[in-house]
PDB file of C-alpha atoms in Angstrom:
ATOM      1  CA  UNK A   1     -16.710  32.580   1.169  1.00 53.00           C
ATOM      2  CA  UNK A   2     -19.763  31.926   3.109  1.00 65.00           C
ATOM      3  CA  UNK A   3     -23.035  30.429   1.816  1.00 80.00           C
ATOM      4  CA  UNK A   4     -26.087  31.637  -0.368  1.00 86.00           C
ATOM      5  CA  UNK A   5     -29.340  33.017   1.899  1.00 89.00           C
ATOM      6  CA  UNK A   6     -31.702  31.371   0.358  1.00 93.00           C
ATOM      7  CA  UNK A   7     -31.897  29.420  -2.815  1.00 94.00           C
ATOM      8  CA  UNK A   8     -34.540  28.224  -5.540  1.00 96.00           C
ATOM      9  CA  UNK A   9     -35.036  25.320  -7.380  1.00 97.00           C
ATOM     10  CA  UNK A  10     -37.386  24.035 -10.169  1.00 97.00           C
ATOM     11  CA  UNK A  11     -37.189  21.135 -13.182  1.00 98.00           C
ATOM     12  CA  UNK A  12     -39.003  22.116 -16.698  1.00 97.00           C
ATOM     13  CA  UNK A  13     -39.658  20.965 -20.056  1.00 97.00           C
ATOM     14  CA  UNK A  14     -40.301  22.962 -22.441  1.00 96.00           C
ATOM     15  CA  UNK A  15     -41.484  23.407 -26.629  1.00 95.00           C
ATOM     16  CA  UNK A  16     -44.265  24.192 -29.078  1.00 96.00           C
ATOM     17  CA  UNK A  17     -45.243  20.538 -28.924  1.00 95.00           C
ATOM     18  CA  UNK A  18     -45.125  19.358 -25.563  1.00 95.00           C
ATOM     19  CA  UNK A  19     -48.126  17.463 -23.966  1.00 95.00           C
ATOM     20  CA  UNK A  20     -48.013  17.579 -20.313  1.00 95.00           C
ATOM     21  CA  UNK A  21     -49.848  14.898 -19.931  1.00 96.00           C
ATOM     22  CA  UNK A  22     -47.064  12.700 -21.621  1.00 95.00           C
ATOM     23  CA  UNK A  23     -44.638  14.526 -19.370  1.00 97.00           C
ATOM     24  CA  UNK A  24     -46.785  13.400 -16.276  1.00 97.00           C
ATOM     25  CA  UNK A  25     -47.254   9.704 -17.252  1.00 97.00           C
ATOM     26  CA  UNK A  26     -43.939   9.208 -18.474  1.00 97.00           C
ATOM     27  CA  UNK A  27     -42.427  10.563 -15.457  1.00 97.00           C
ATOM     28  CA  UNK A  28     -45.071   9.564 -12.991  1.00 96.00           C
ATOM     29  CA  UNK A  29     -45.587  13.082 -10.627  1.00 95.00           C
ATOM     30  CA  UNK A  30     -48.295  15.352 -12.034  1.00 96.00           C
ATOM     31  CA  UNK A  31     -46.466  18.918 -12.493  1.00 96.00           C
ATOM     32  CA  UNK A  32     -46.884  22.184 -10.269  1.00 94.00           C
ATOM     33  CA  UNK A  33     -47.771  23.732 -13.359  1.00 93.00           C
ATOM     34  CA  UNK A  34     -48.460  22.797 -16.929  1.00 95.00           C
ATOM     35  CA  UNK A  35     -49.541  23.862 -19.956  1.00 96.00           C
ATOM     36  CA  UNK A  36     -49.551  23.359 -23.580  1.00 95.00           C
ATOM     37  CA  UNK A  37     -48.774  25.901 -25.892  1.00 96.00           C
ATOM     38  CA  UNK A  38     -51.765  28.327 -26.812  1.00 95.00           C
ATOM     39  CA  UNK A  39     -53.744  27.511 -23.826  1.00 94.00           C
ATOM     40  CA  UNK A  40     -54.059  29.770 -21.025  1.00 93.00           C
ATOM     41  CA  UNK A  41     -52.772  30.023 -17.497  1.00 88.00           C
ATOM     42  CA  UNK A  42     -52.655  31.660 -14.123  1.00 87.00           C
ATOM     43  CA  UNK A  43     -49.192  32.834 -12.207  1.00 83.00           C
ATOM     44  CA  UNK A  44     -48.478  32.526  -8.932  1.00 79.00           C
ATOM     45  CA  UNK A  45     -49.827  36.128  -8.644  1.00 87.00           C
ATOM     46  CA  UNK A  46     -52.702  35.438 -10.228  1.00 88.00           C
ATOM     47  CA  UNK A  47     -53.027  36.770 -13.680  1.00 91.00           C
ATOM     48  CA  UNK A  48     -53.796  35.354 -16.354  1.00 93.00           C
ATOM     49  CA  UNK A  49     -50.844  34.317 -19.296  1.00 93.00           C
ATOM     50  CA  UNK A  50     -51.535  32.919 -22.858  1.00 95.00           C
ATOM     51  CA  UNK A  51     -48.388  30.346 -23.215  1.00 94.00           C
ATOM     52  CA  UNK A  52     -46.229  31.317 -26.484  1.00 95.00           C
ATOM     53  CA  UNK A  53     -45.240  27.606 -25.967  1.00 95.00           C
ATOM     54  CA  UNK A  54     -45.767  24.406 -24.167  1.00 96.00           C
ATOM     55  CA  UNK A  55     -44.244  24.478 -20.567  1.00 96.00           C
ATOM     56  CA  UNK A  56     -44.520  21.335 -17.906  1.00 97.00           C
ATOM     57  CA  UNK A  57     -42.745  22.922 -14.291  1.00 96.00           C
ATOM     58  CA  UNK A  58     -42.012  20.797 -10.960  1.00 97.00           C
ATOM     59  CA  UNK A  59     -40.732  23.903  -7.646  1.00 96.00           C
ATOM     60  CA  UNK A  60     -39.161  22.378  -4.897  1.00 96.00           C
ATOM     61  CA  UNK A  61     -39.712  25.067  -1.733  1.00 95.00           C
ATOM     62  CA  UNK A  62     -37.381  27.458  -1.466  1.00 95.00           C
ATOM     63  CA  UNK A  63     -34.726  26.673   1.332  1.00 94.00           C
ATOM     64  CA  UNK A  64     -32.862  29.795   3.896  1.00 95.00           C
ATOM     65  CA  UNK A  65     -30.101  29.037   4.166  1.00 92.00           C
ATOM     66  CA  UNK A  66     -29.521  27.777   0.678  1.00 93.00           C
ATOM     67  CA  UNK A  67     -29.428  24.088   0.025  1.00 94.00           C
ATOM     68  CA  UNK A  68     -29.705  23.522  -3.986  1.00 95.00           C
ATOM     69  CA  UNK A  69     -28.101  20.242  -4.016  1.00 95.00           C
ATOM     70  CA  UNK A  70     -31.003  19.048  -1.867  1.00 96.00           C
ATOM     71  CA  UNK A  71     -33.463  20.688  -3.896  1.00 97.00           C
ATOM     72  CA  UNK A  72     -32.252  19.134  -7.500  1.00 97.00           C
ATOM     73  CA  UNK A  73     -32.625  16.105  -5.574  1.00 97.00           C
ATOM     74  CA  UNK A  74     -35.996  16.450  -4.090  1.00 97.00           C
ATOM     75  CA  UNK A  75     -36.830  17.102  -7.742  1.00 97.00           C
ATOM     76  CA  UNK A  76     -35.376  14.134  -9.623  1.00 97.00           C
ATOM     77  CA  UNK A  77     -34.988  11.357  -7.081  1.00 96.00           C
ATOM     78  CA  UNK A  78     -38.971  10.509  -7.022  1.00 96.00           C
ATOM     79  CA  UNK A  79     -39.661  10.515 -10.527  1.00 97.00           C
ATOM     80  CA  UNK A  80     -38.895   7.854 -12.994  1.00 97.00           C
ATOM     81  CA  UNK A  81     -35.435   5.821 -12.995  1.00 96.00           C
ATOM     82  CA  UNK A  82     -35.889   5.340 -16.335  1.00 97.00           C
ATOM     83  CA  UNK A  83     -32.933   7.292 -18.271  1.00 97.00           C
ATOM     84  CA  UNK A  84     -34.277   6.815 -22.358  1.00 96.00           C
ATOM     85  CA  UNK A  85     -37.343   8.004 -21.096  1.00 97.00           C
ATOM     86  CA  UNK A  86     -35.232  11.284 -19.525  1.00 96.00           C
ATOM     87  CA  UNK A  87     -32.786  11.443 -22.582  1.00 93.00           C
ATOM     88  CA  UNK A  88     -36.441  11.368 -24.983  1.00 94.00           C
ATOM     89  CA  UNK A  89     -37.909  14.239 -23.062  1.00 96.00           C
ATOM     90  CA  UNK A  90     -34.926  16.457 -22.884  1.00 92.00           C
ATOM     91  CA  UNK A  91     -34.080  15.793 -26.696  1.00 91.00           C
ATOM     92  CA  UNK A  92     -37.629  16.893 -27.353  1.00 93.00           C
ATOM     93  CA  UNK A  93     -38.488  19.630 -24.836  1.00 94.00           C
ATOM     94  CA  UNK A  94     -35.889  21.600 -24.054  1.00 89.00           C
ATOM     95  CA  UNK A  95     -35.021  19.530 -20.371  1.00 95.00           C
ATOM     96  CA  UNK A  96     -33.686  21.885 -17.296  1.00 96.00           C
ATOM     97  CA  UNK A  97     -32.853  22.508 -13.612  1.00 98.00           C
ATOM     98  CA  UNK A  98     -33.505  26.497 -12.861  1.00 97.00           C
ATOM     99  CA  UNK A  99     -31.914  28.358 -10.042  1.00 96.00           C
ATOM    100  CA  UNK A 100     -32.452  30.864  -8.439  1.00 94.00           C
ATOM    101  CA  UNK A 101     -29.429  32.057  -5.819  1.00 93.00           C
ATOM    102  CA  UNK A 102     -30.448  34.893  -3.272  1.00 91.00           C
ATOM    103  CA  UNK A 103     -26.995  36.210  -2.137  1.00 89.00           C
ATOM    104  CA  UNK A 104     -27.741  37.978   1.777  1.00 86.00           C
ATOM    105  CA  UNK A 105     -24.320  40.015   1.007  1.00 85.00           C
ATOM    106  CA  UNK A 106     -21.441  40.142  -1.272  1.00 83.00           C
ATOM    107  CA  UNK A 107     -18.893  36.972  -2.257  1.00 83.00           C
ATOM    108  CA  UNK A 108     -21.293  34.121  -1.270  1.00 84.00           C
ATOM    109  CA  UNK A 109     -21.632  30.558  -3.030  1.00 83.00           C
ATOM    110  CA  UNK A 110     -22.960  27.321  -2.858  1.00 88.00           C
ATOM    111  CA  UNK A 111     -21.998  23.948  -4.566  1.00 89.00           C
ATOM    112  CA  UNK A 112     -23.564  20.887  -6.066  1.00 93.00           C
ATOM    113  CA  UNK A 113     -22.224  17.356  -5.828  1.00 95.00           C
ATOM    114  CA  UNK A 114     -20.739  15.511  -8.099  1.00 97.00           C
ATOM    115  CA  UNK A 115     -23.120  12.408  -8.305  1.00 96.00           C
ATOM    116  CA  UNK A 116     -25.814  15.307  -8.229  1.00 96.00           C
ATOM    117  CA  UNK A 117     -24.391  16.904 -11.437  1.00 96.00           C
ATOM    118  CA  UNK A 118     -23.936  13.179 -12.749  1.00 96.00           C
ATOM    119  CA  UNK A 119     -27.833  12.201 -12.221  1.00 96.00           C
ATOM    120  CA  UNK A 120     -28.822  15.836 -14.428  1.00 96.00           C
ATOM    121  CA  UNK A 121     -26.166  14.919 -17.014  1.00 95.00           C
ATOM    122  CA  UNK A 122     -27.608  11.079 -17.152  1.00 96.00           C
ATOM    123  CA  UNK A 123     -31.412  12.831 -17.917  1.00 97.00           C
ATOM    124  CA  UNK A 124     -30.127  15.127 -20.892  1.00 96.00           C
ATOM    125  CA  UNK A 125     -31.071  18.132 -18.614  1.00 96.00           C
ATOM    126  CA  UNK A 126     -28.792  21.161 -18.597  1.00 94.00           C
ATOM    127  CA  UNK A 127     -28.641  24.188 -15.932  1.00 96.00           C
ATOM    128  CA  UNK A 128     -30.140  27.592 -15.724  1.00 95.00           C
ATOM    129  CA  UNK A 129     -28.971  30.134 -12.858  1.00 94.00           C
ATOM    130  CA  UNK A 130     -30.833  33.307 -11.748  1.00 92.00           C
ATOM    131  CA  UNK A 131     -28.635  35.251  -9.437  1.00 89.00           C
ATOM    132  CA  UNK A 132     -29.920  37.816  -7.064  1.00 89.00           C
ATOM    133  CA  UNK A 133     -27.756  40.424  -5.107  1.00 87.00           C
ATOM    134  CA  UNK A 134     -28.689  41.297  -1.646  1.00 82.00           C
ATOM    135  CA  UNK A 135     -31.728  43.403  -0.465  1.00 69.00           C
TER     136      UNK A 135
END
């Protein structure tokens, strides 16, 4: 099996009552994107969304070839150490780690680490994949 092309990564809270600014202070990074639930906001493509709910979203770059391990940890490593404050926010928000996997041809994979998969399971935060067959 050979590896993914390119790969994806992003961490995100999300719920009706989420405050993004709690989000930023507890965790101490201010968010790619953020928003609270009514307000409005602008995609990457530029229009303009009303949020059904709260959302608070950190992207790490998209890497070719595909290196999610690295990107979960880009993500987590340089925010708080704290794990109640983790376990809080993921109890209340709806914690995750999205993927997105961009397969270049048929029967590719990629893996994560076990002390990766240990630092998302420590934070409450469960997994989300988005898989993508080739061009």
């Amino acid at each position: 099996m050979s590896h993914l092309r390119k790969s994806a990564a992003s961490l995100g809270f999300q719920g009706d009552h989420l405050d993004p600014g709690e989000i930023t202070r507890l965790l101490g990074r201010s968010p790619s994107v953020a928003v609270a639930k009514g307000e409005y906001w602008y995609t990457s493509l530029g229009a303009e969304k009303k949020a059904e709910t709260g959302s608070w979203r950190i992207w790490a770059d998209h890497r070719q070839p595909a290196d999610l391990d690295g990107q979960i940890r880009l993500l987590l490593e340089p925010l708080s150490a704290d794990l109640e404050v983790w376990r809080r926010l993921s109890g209340l928000y709806a914690g995750r780690i999205f993927a997105g996997m961009f397969l270049g041809s048929y029967n590719q994979g990629i893996g994560i680490h076990a002390d990766t998969v240990t630092m998302m399971g420590e934070r409450g935060l469960h997994m989300e994949f988005d898989i993508y067959g080739p061009d």
